[in-house]
Amino acid sequence: MKEIKILCPTAALGFGCPAASFEAGLKRKPDVIGVDAGSTDPGPFYLGKGQTILGWGAQKKDLEIYLEAQQKHNIPLIIGSAGGPGSQEVLDETIRIVKEIASDKKYSFKLARIGSDFDKDYLKDCFAKNKIKLFETADELTVEEIDRAEHIVAQMGVEPIIEALKMEADVVIAGRAYDPAVFAALPILKGFDPGLAIHMGQILECGAMAAEPAAGADCLLATMSENSFTVEPLNQERKATIKSVAAHTFYENTNPVQLLFPGGMIDLSETTFEQVNERVVQIAKTRFVQSDQYTLKLEGSKKTGYRTIFIAGVKDPIFIQSVDDIIEQVKNDIALQLPYKQGDDYQIVFHLYGKNAVMGASEPNTDFTPHELGIVGEAIAKTQDIANSVCSFLHKVLLHYPYEGRKQIAGNLAFLYSPSFYNLGEVYEFNIYHLLEVDDPLAQFPITIEELKNDQF
Amino acid sequence: MNETRTLGQIAKFLRSKNAGPFNLTLDIFFYNTEDYEKAKSSGVINKELISRLYHIDIDDINIIEFDPAAAIKISFPRRIPSGSVKDSDIYGAQQHAPLFDIKIPW
């Protein structure tokens, strides 16, 4: 076994990277380019709505650069969690853009699409057979919640991507995928140690975030050999250090010593980090632990209503002093006047910026009077019309509310804009975040191969 | 003998972030192993303190010390899942601030 080189140009498709870093990466003759395009981090809206997170324009610009490299160097390009949430619409839009670029630039290649959407009847069947287990929520799944989800996907492991590579795909566009899988798939296919490969992918998935100074929009290169791998940034102004690389193992997880993924976990309790030279770190002894039962992490998002908000500032010291009481009184007053039922038809939420908006009930500093407040008031209702009506009424009543001790009588709120309230559309929440037990890591991720032929004239 | 430093003074990075939509994780990174060991051996950063600071049930808190990174990780479930109604920090990126004032004997 010799070496394999894996290039990650950027933390997320669309973030871009310095051209010089990417060129330096290509000069090192990588065997594969991997890019992660998605996350649940931006919240449940994107999966619920089936909408991309970063703009398509930025993603297309990145795809053009990576596809050019794929063609020039004849190495696989693998995109995971296409479009952000990885669900059908955004996966297919990514495919459409890839084909558009191929057609414009006269590229020919074998394109693989890997779907990650789940059929509700299939899931209900799994649910009935007790194959769906609690994960990080305390809420047991129900058939009703399966029905209410707008989209349900699961993070694929390395297996479907390996399968696409076995089918000799040049470009793999995968739906929702475990972030490190796009980097680990080819090394595992070539027989490299799966524990090290997954750990390598975990470090690479955010690009140069694992370097110093850290940056998402820059490249990171990994070189795997039989018993270890190295990582190095390609921008000479950055370096990989033991601490920067080990620190990235910390990122966005609750336990950096045991990282779970579809089909197993990696155990880092014996992992060694060694500084090879000023800019390169070598990692070894990360152990792959296969789980007895292969599980997939399901992600589902349901619509919970429609939102309309207003934004205003408050400077009046008497209002600020009794803001909590004023808000409660206004909520109660409008509940008596509106033709809708609070709770069933709508709910009102306030965010008091300057007081405790960011940390809410976790705010430790409660004995504090701000000199001004930013108020975001929201109405969430079962229809957009009701949300608009409630928010409109709410902000008018609050504007003129005759609170106790009031000295100014013109208006309680400094509105930021005209119009003063804004329709924000659908509200979603993650309602499925459970583990599905499966026997076959491939069966739920259909792979379709298309041979793109665009003759060069 | 009774000297103390705040984490704000001695930590290299203090950050909070989602670990999935249902968990929050706080990371404390130190400049060097010596500072890390000093903070670690002080025993100040424990579940009782975090429970008090964040008003979180002590049994829900998990603390891991990771020597290779010279860092301490604290995790607990989010009060409200990312993006659900009433959530005010979708990425969980601004929940680290109470860590600044933790006093470590120095």
Coordinates of C-alpha atoms in Angstrom, one line a residue:
Chain A
M1 CA 0.0 0.0 0.0
K2 CA 1.4 3.4 -0.9
E3 CA -0.2 6.8 -0.4
I4 CA -3.4 8.5 -1.1
K5 CA -3.9 12.3 -1.2
I6 CA -7.3 13.9 -0.4
L7 CA -7.9 17.6 -1.2
C8 CA -10.6 19.7 0.5
P9 CA -10.8 23.1 -1.1
T10 CA -13.3 24.7 1.2
A11 CA -15.5 24.2 4.3
A12 CA -18.7 24.4 2.3
L13 CA -19.5 24.5 -1.4
G14 CA -19.9 28.1 -2.2
F15 CA -17.5 29.5 0.4
G16 CA -14.7 29.5 -2.3
C17 CA -11.0 29.4 -1.6
P18 CA -7.9 31.4 -2.7
A19 CA -6.9 30.3 -6.2
A20 CA -3.3 30.0 -5.2
S21 CA -4.1 27.5 -2.4
F22 CA -6.2 25.3 -4.8
E23 CA -3.5 25.4 -7.4
A24 CA -0.9 24.4 -4.8
G25 CA -3.2 21.6 -3.8
L26 CA -3.5 20.3 -7.4
K27 CA 0.3 20.4 -7.9
R28 CA 0.5 17.8 -5.1
K29 CA -1.5 15.5 -7.4
P30 CA -4.4 14.7 -5.1
D31 CA -6.3 11.4 -5.8
V32 CA -9.7 12.9 -5.0
I33 CA -11.4 16.3 -4.3
G34 CA -14.1 16.3 -1.7
V35 CA -16.4 19.1 -0.7
D36 CA -19.2 19.1 1.9
A37 CA -22.1 21.3 1.0
G38 CA -24.5 21.0 3.9
S39 CA -25.3 21.1 7.5
T40 CA -28.2 21.1 10.0
D41 CA -26.5 24.1 11.6
P42 CA -28.6 26.8 9.8
G43 CA -31.7 25.3 11.4
P44 CA -34.8 23.4 10.3
F45 CA -36.1 25.9 7.6
Y46 CA -33.8 24.6 4.8
L47 CA -34.7 20.9 5.1
G48 CA -38.4 21.8 5.8
K49 CA -38.7 24.1 2.8
G50 CA -36.3 22.2 0.5
Q51 CA -34.2 25.2 0.0
T52 CA -30.5 25.8 -0.3
I53 CA -28.5 27.6 2.3
L54 CA -25.7 29.4 0.3
G55 CA -26.7 31.1 -2.9
W56 CA -26.7 28.9 -6.1
G57 CA -24.5 31.5 -7.8
A58 CA -21.7 31.0 -5.3
Q59 CA -22.1 27.2 -5.5
K60 CA -21.9 27.3 -9.2
K61 CA -18.7 29.3 -9.2
D62 CA -17.1 26.7 -6.9
L63 CA -18.4 23.8 -9.0
E64 CA -16.9 25.4 -12.1
I65 CA -13.5 25.5 -10.5
Y66 CA -13.7 21.9 -9.1
L67 CA -15.1 20.4 -12.3
E68 CA -12.3 22.0 -14.3
A69 CA -9.8 20.4 -11.9
Q70 CA -11.7 17.1 -12.2
Q71 CA -11.4 17.2 -16.0
K72 CA -7.8 18.3 -16.1
H73 CA -6.5 15.8 -13.6
N74 CA -8.9 13.0 -14.1
I75 CA -9.7 12.5 -10.4
P76 CA -13.0 12.0 -8.7
L77 CA -14.9 15.0 -7.4
I78 CA -17.3 14.1 -4.5
I79 CA -19.9 16.6 -3.2
G80 CA -21.8 15.6 0.0
S81 CA -25.0 17.0 1.4
A82 CA -25.6 18.7 -1.9
G83 CA -27.6 21.9 -1.7
G84 CA -27.4 22.1 2.1
P85 CA -30.1 19.9 3.5
G86 CA -29.3 17.2 0.8
S87 CA -33.0 16.6 0.1
Q88 CA -34.4 15.9 -3.4
E89 CA -35.0 19.4 -4.7
V90 CA -31.6 20.9 -3.8
L91 CA -29.8 17.7 -4.8
D92 CA -31.4 17.9 -8.2
E93 CA -30.7 21.6 -8.6
T94 CA -27.0 20.8 -7.8
I95 CA -27.1 18.1 -10.5
R96 CA -28.7 20.5 -13.0
I97 CA -26.0 23.1 -12.4
V98 CA -23.3 20.4 -12.8
K99 CA -24.8 19.4 -16.1
E100 CA -25.1 23.0 -17.2
I101 CA -21.4 23.6 -16.5
A102 CA -20.5 20.3 -18.4
S103 CA -22.6 21.4 -21.4
D104 CA -21.1 24.9 -21.4
K105 CA -17.6 23.8 -21.1
K106 CA -17.9 20.6 -23.2
Y107 CA -17.0 18.3 -20.4
S108 CA -17.6 14.5 -20.6
F109 CA -17.8 12.4 -17.4
K110 CA -19.7 9.8 -15.5
L111 CA -22.0 11.5 -13.1
A112 CA -23.5 9.7 -10.0
R113 CA -26.5 11.0 -8.1
I114 CA -27.1 9.5 -4.7
G115 CA -30.5 10.2 -3.2
S116 CA -31.0 10.4 0.6
D117 CA -34.8 11.0 0.9
F118 CA -36.9 8.7 2.8
D119 CA -40.3 7.4 1.9
K120 CA -42.8 7.9 4.8
D121 CA -44.5 4.5 4.3
Y122 CA -41.2 2.8 4.6
L123 CA -40.4 4.7 7.8
K124 CA -43.8 3.9 9.3
D125 CA -43.1 0.3 8.6
C126 CA -39.7 0.6 10.3
F127 CA -41.4 2.4 13.2
A128 CA -43.9 -0.4 13.5
K129 CA -41.1 -2.9 13.6
N130 CA -39.4 -0.9 16.4
K131 CA -36.4 -0.1 14.2
I132 CA -36.4 3.6 15.0
K133 CA -34.6 4.6 18.2
L134 CA -34.2 7.7 20.3
F135 CA -31.1 9.7 19.7
E136 CA -30.5 13.2 20.9
T137 CA -34.0 14.3 21.6
A138 CA -36.1 13.1 24.4
D139 CA -39.2 12.8 22.2
E140 CA -40.2 9.3 20.9
L141 CA -41.1 9.3 17.3
T142 CA -44.8 8.9 16.4
V143 CA -46.5 8.0 13.1
E144 CA -48.1 11.5 13.2
E145 CA -44.7 13.1 13.3
I146 CA -43.5 11.1 10.3
D147 CA -46.6 12.3 8.5
R148 CA -46.0 15.9 9.5
A149 CA -42.4 16.1 8.2
E150 CA -42.0 18.0 5.0
H151 CA -38.8 16.2 4.1
I152 CA -37.0 13.3 5.7
V153 CA -33.4 12.5 4.9
A154 CA -30.7 10.4 6.5
Q155 CA -26.9 10.9 6.6
M156 CA -25.4 8.2 4.4
G157 CA -22.2 6.6 5.5
V158 CA -19.2 5.9 3.2
E159 CA -20.8 2.9 1.6
P160 CA -23.1 4.5 -1.0
I161 CA -20.2 6.8 -2.1
I162 CA -17.8 3.8 -2.3
E163 CA -20.5 2.1 -4.5
A164 CA -20.7 5.1 -6.8
L165 CA -16.9 5.1 -7.1
K166 CA -16.9 1.4 -7.9
M167 CA -19.3 2.2 -10.7
E168 CA -16.5 4.4 -12.0
A169 CA -18.2 7.7 -11.4
D170 CA -16.0 10.7 -12.0
V171 CA -18.3 13.1 -10.2
V172 CA -20.4 12.0 -7.3
I173 CA -23.2 14.3 -6.1
A174 CA -24.6 12.9 -2.9
G175 CA -27.6 13.9 -0.9
R176 CA -27.4 14.2 2.9
A177 CA -24.1 12.5 3.9
Y178 CA -22.0 12.2 7.0
D179 CA -19.6 15.1 6.5
P180 CA -16.3 13.0 6.6
A181 CA -17.7 10.4 4.2
V182 CA -16.9 12.3 1.1
F183 CA -13.2 12.4 2.0
A184 CA -13.0 8.9 3.6
A185 CA -14.8 6.9 0.8
L186 CA -12.0 6.6 -1.7
P187 CA -9.3 5.8 0.8
I188 CA -11.5 3.1 2.4
L189 CA -12.3 1.7 -1.1
K190 CA -8.5 1.5 -1.8
G191 CA -8.0 -0.5 1.4
F192 CA -6.8 2.2 3.8
D193 CA -7.6 2.0 7.4
P194 CA -11.2 3.1 8.0
G195 CA -10.6 4.5 11.4
L196 CA -7.9 6.8 10.1
A197 CA -9.9 7.6 7.0
I198 CA -12.9 8.7 9.0
H199 CA -10.7 10.8 11.3
M200 CA -9.0 12.3 8.3
G201 CA -12.4 13.2 6.9
Q202 CA -13.5 14.7 10.2
I203 CA -10.5 17.0 10.1
L204 CA -10.7 17.9 6.4
E205 CA -14.5 18.6 6.3
C206 CA -14.2 22.2 7.3
G207 CA -11.2 23.0 5.1
A208 CA -8.5 25.1 6.7
M209 CA -10.6 25.5 9.9
A210 CA -8.2 22.9 11.3
A211 CA -5.2 25.2 10.6
E212 CA -3.7 28.2 12.3
P213 CA -4.9 30.9 11.6
A214 CA -8.2 29.1 10.9
A215 CA -10.3 29.8 7.9
G216 CA -13.3 28.0 6.3
A217 CA -12.7 29.4 2.9
D218 CA -9.3 27.8 2.3
C219 CA -7.8 24.4 1.4
L220 CA -6.5 21.5 3.4
L221 CA -4.6 18.5 2.1
A222 CA -4.4 15.1 3.7
T223 CA -1.9 12.3 2.8
M224 CA -2.8 8.8 4.0
S225 CA -0.4 6.0 4.3
E226 CA -0.8 2.6 5.9
N227 CA -0.7 3.5 9.5
S228 CA -1.1 7.2 9.7
F229 CA -2.0 10.4 7.8
T230 CA -0.8 13.9 7.7
V231 CA -2.7 17.2 7.2
E232 CA -1.4 20.4 5.9
P233 CA -2.9 23.7 4.8
L234 CA -1.9 24.8 1.2
N235 CA -1.8 28.5 2.0
Q236 CA 1.8 29.2 3.1
E237 CA 0.4 31.7 5.6
R238 CA -1.3 28.9 7.6
K239 CA 0.1 26.0 9.4
A240 CA -1.3 22.8 10.9
T241 CA -0.3 22.4 14.5
I242 CA -1.0 19.6 17.0
K243 CA -3.3 21.9 18.9
S244 CA -5.2 23.3 15.8
V245 CA -5.7 19.8 14.4
A246 CA -6.7 18.3 17.8
A247 CA -8.9 21.2 18.4
H248 CA -10.8 20.5 15.2
T249 CA -11.6 17.1 16.5
F250 CA -13.5 19.0 19.1
Y251 CA -15.7 20.8 16.6
E252 CA -19.5 20.5 16.8
N253 CA -19.6 17.3 18.8
T254 CA -20.2 16.4 22.4
N255 CA -17.5 13.8 22.7
P256 CA -14.2 14.2 20.8
V257 CA -12.8 10.9 22.0
Q258 CA -15.6 8.7 20.6
L259 CA -17.0 10.0 17.3
L260 CA -20.1 8.2 16.1
F261 CA -21.0 7.7 12.5
P262 CA -23.2 5.4 10.4
G263 CA -22.0 1.9 11.1
G264 CA -19.6 2.6 13.9
M265 CA -17.4 5.0 15.7
I266 CA -13.8 6.1 15.9
D267 CA -12.0 5.9 19.2
L268 CA -9.4 8.6 19.7
S269 CA -8.3 7.5 23.2
E270 CA -5.0 6.3 21.9
T271 CA -4.6 8.7 19.0
T272 CA -1.2 10.3 18.6
F273 CA -0.6 13.8 17.1
E274 CA 2.9 14.6 15.9
Q275 CA 4.3 17.8 14.5
V276 CA 6.2 16.6 11.4
N277 CA 7.5 20.1 10.5
E278 CA 6.2 23.6 11.1
R279 CA 3.2 23.2 8.9
V280 CA 2.4 19.5 8.9
V281 CA 0.8 17.3 11.6
Q282 CA 0.8 13.5 11.5
I283 CA -2.1 11.5 13.1
A284 CA -2.0 7.8 14.0
K285 CA -3.6 5.1 16.1
T286 CA -7.2 6.3 15.8
R287 CA -9.2 3.1 16.1
F288 CA -12.3 2.1 14.0
V289 CA -14.9 0.3 16.1
Q290 CA -17.7 -1.3 14.1
S291 CA -21.1 -1.3 15.7
D292 CA -23.1 -4.5 16.0
Q293 CA -26.1 -2.7 14.4
Y294 CA -25.8 -0.4 11.5
T295 CA -27.8 2.8 12.2
L296 CA -28.6 5.9 10.1
K297 CA -29.4 9.3 11.6
L298 CA -32.7 10.5 10.3
E299 CA -33.4 14.2 9.9
G300 CA -36.9 15.5 9.4
S301 CA -38.4 19.0 9.6
K302 CA -42.1 19.9 9.9
K303 CA -44.0 23.1 9.4
T304 CA -45.3 24.6 12.6
G305 CA -46.9 27.8 11.3
Y306 CA -46.2 31.1 9.7
R307 CA -44.3 34.0 11.2
T308 CA -44.7 37.8 11.0
I309 CA -42.4 40.1 13.1
F310 CA -41.8 43.7 13.9
I311 CA -38.5 45.4 15.0
A312 CA -38.4 48.4 17.2
G313 CA -36.1 50.2 19.7
V314 CA -37.0 51.6 23.1
K315 CA -35.2 54.3 25.0
D316 CA -37.8 55.5 27.5
P317 CA -36.5 54.6 31.0
I318 CA -39.9 54.1 32.5
F319 CA -40.9 51.7 29.7
I320 CA -37.6 49.8 30.1
Q321 CA -38.1 49.5 33.8
S322 CA -41.4 47.7 33.4
V323 CA -41.0 46.1 30.0
D324 CA -41.8 42.6 31.2
D325 CA -45.1 43.7 32.7
I326 CA -46.0 45.8 29.7
I327 CA -45.5 42.9 27.3
E328 CA -47.6 40.5 29.4
Q329 CA -50.4 43.1 29.7
V330 CA -50.3 43.7 25.9
K331 CA -50.5 40.0 25.2
N332 CA -53.5 39.6 27.5
D333 CA -55.2 42.7 26.1
I334 CA -55.0 41.7 22.5
A335 CA -56.0 38.2 23.2
L336 CA -59.4 39.7 24.4
Q337 CA -59.7 41.8 21.3
L338 CA -58.5 39.6 18.4
P339 CA -60.9 37.2 16.7
Y340 CA -58.4 34.4 17.1
K341 CA -57.6 32.0 19.9
Q342 CA -54.2 32.5 21.6
G343 CA -52.5 29.1 21.7
D344 CA -54.7 27.4 19.1
D345 CA -54.5 30.0 16.4
Y346 CA -51.4 32.0 17.2
Q347 CA -48.7 32.6 19.8
I348 CA -46.6 35.7 20.5
V349 CA -42.9 35.7 21.3
F350 CA -40.8 38.6 22.3
H351 CA -37.0 39.0 22.1
L352 CA -35.6 41.8 24.2
Y353 CA -32.2 42.6 22.8
G354 CA -30.2 44.4 25.5
K355 CA -31.9 42.5 28.2
N356 CA -31.7 38.7 27.8
A357 CA -32.5 38.0 24.2
V358 CA -29.4 35.9 23.4
M359 CA -29.4 33.6 26.4
G360 CA -33.0 33.7 27.5
A361 CA -33.5 31.6 30.6
S362 CA -29.8 30.7 30.7
E363 CA -28.8 34.4 31.2
P364 CA -26.8 34.6 34.4
N365 CA -26.8 38.4 34.5
T366 CA -30.4 39.2 35.4
D367 CA -29.9 42.2 37.8
F368 CA -29.3 44.8 35.1
T369 CA -31.2 47.7 33.6
P370 CA -30.3 48.5 30.0
H371 CA -30.2 52.1 28.7
E372 CA -32.0 51.0 25.5
L373 CA -33.7 48.0 24.2
G374 CA -34.1 46.4 20.8
I375 CA -37.5 44.6 20.6
V376 CA -38.3 41.9 18.1
G377 CA -41.9 40.9 18.5
E378 CA -43.2 37.9 16.6
A379 CA -46.6 36.4 15.9
I380 CA -46.6 32.7 14.8
A381 CA -49.9 31.5 13.5
K382 CA -51.5 28.7 11.6
T383 CA -51.9 30.9 8.5
Q384 CA -49.9 33.8 7.2
D385 CA -53.0 36.0 7.3
I386 CA -53.5 35.4 11.0
A387 CA -49.8 36.0 11.7
N388 CA -50.0 39.3 9.8
S389 CA -53.2 40.4 11.6
V390 CA -51.8 39.5 15.0
C391 CA -48.4 41.1 14.5
S392 CA -50.0 44.2 13.0
F393 CA -52.4 44.6 15.9
L394 CA -49.7 43.7 18.4
H395 CA -47.3 46.4 17.3
K396 CA -50.0 49.0 17.1
V397 CA -51.2 48.3 20.6
L398 CA -47.7 48.2 22.0
L399 CA -46.9 51.5 20.3
H400 CA -49.7 53.3 22.1
Y401 CA -50.0 51.2 25.3
P402 CA -50.8 53.4 28.3
Y403 CA -48.5 51.7 30.8
E404 CA -48.4 52.8 34.3
G405 CA -46.3 55.9 35.0
R406 CA -46.0 56.8 31.3
K407 CA -44.7 60.3 30.8
Q408 CA -44.4 60.4 27.0
I409 CA -47.7 60.1 25.1
A410 CA -46.7 60.1 21.4
G411 CA -45.5 56.5 20.9
N412 CA -43.7 53.8 22.9
L413 CA -41.6 52.4 20.0
A414 CA -38.9 53.6 17.7
F415 CA -39.7 51.6 14.6
L416 CA -36.7 50.8 12.5
Y417 CA -38.4 50.8 9.1
S418 CA -41.5 51.6 7.2
P419 CA -43.2 49.1 6.7
S420 CA -43.0 48.3 10.3
F421 CA -43.8 44.6 10.2
Y422 CA -42.6 41.8 8.0
N423 CA -44.0 38.5 6.8
L424 CA -41.2 35.9 7.3
G425 CA -43.2 33.0 5.9
E426 CA -43.1 29.4 7.0
V427 CA -41.8 28.3 10.4
Y428 CA -40.3 24.8 10.7
E429 CA -38.8 22.7 13.4
F430 CA -36.7 19.5 13.5
N431 CA -39.3 16.8 14.4
I432 CA -37.3 13.8 13.5
Y433 CA -33.7 13.3 14.7
H434 CA -33.7 9.6 15.4
L435 CA -31.6 6.5 14.6
L436 CA -32.9 4.0 12.1
E437 CA -31.6 0.5 12.3
V438 CA -30.8 -1.0 8.9
D439 CA -29.3 -4.2 7.6
D440 CA -28.0 -2.7 4.4
P441 CA -26.1 0.6 4.4
L442 CA -26.8 1.0 0.7
A443 CA -30.5 0.1 0.2
Q444 CA -31.9 3.5 1.2
F445 CA -29.5 5.6 -1.0
P446 CA -30.4 5.0 -4.6
I447 CA -27.5 5.6 -7.0
T448 CA -28.1 6.6 -10.6
I449 CA -25.3 7.0 -13.1
E450 CA -25.4 9.2 -16.1
E451 CA -22.8 9.4 -18.8
L452 CA -22.4 13.0 -19.8
K453 CA -21.1 13.4 -23.3
N454 CA -20.3 16.9 -24.6
D455 CA -18.0 16.7 -27.6
Q456 CA -15.1 19.1 -27.7
F457 CA -15.1 20.8 -31.1
Chain B
M1 CA -1.4 32.2 47.2
N2 CA -4.9 33.6 46.7
E3 CA -4.3 34.9 43.2
T4 CA -6.9 34.2 40.6
R5 CA -7.3 34.7 36.9
T6 CA -10.5 34.7 34.9
L7 CA -10.9 32.3 32.0
G8 CA -11.3 35.4 29.9
Q9 CA -7.7 36.2 30.8
I10 CA -6.2 32.8 30.4
A11 CA -8.1 31.0 27.7
K12 CA -7.0 31.3 24.1
F13 CA -10.4 30.6 22.7
L14 CA -13.8 30.4 24.3
R15 CA -16.6 29.2 22.0
S16 CA -20.0 27.7 21.9
K17 CA -21.6 25.9 19.1
N18 CA -24.4 23.5 18.2
A19 CA -23.5 19.8 18.4
G20 CA -26.5 18.9 16.2
P21 CA -29.8 20.8 16.6
F22 CA -30.4 19.4 20.1
N23 CA -27.1 19.9 22.0
L24 CA -24.9 22.8 22.8
T25 CA -21.2 22.4 23.3
L26 CA -18.8 24.9 25.0
D27 CA -15.1 24.6 24.2
I28 CA -12.3 26.2 26.3
F29 CA -8.9 26.2 24.7
F30 CA -5.7 27.2 26.5
Y31 CA -2.5 28.8 25.1
N32 CA -0.3 26.0 26.3
T33 CA -0.3 22.6 28.2
E34 CA 0.9 24.3 31.4
D35 CA -2.1 26.6 31.6
Y36 CA -4.4 23.8 30.6
E37 CA -3.1 21.5 33.3
K38 CA -3.3 24.3 35.9
A39 CA -6.9 25.0 35.1
K40 CA -7.8 21.3 34.9
S41 CA -6.1 20.5 38.2
S42 CA -7.9 23.4 39.9
G43 CA -11.1 21.5 39.6
V44 CA -13.0 24.7 39.3
I45 CA -14.6 23.9 35.9
N46 CA -17.0 21.2 37.1
K47 CA -20.6 20.3 36.6
E48 CA -21.8 22.2 39.7
L49 CA -20.4 25.4 38.3
I50 CA -21.8 25.0 34.8
S51 CA -25.2 24.0 36.3
R52 CA -25.2 27.2 38.3
L53 CA -24.0 29.4 35.5
Y54 CA -26.4 28.1 32.8
H55 CA -29.3 27.0 35.0
I56 CA -29.0 23.5 33.6
D57 CA -29.7 20.2 35.4
I58 CA -26.4 18.8 36.6
D59 CA -27.2 15.3 35.3
D60 CA -27.5 16.7 31.8
I61 CA -24.0 18.1 31.8
N62 CA -21.0 16.3 30.3
I63 CA -17.4 17.6 30.7
I64 CA -14.5 16.1 28.8
E65 CA -10.8 17.1 29.1
F66 CA -8.9 16.5 25.9
D67 CA -5.1 16.7 26.5
P68 CA -4.0 16.7 22.8
A69 CA -5.9 19.9 22.2
A70 CA -5.2 21.4 25.7
A71 CA -8.9 22.0 25.9
I72 CA -12.0 21.3 28.0
K73 CA -15.3 20.6 26.4
I74 CA -18.7 21.1 28.2
S75 CA -21.9 19.8 26.6
F76 CA -25.5 19.8 27.5
P77 CA -28.9 19.7 25.8
R78 CA -30.2 22.9 24.4
R79 CA -33.2 24.4 26.2
I80 CA -34.9 24.9 22.9
P81 CA -33.8 23.0 19.8
S82 CA -32.1 25.0 17.1
G83 CA -34.6 27.0 15.1
S84 CA -37.7 25.9 17.1
V85 CA -40.1 28.6 18.2
K86 CA -38.5 30.8 21.0
D87 CA -34.9 29.8 20.0
S88 CA -32.7 32.8 19.9
D89 CA -29.3 31.4 18.8
I90 CA -29.7 29.1 15.8
Y91 CA -26.0 28.1 15.6
G92 CA -25.6 28.2 19.4
A93 CA -22.6 30.5 18.8
Q94 CA -23.2 33.1 21.5
Q95 CA -23.7 30.9 24.6
H96 CA -20.1 31.0 25.7
A97 CA -20.1 34.5 27.4
P98 CA -20.7 33.3 31.0
L99 CA -17.4 31.4 30.8
F100 CA -15.4 34.6 30.7
D101 CA -15.8 35.4 34.4
I102 CA -14.9 32.0 35.8
K103 CA -12.1 32.5 38.3
I104 CA -9.2 30.0 38.4
P105 CA -6.7 30.0 41.3
W106 CA -3.4 31.0 39.6

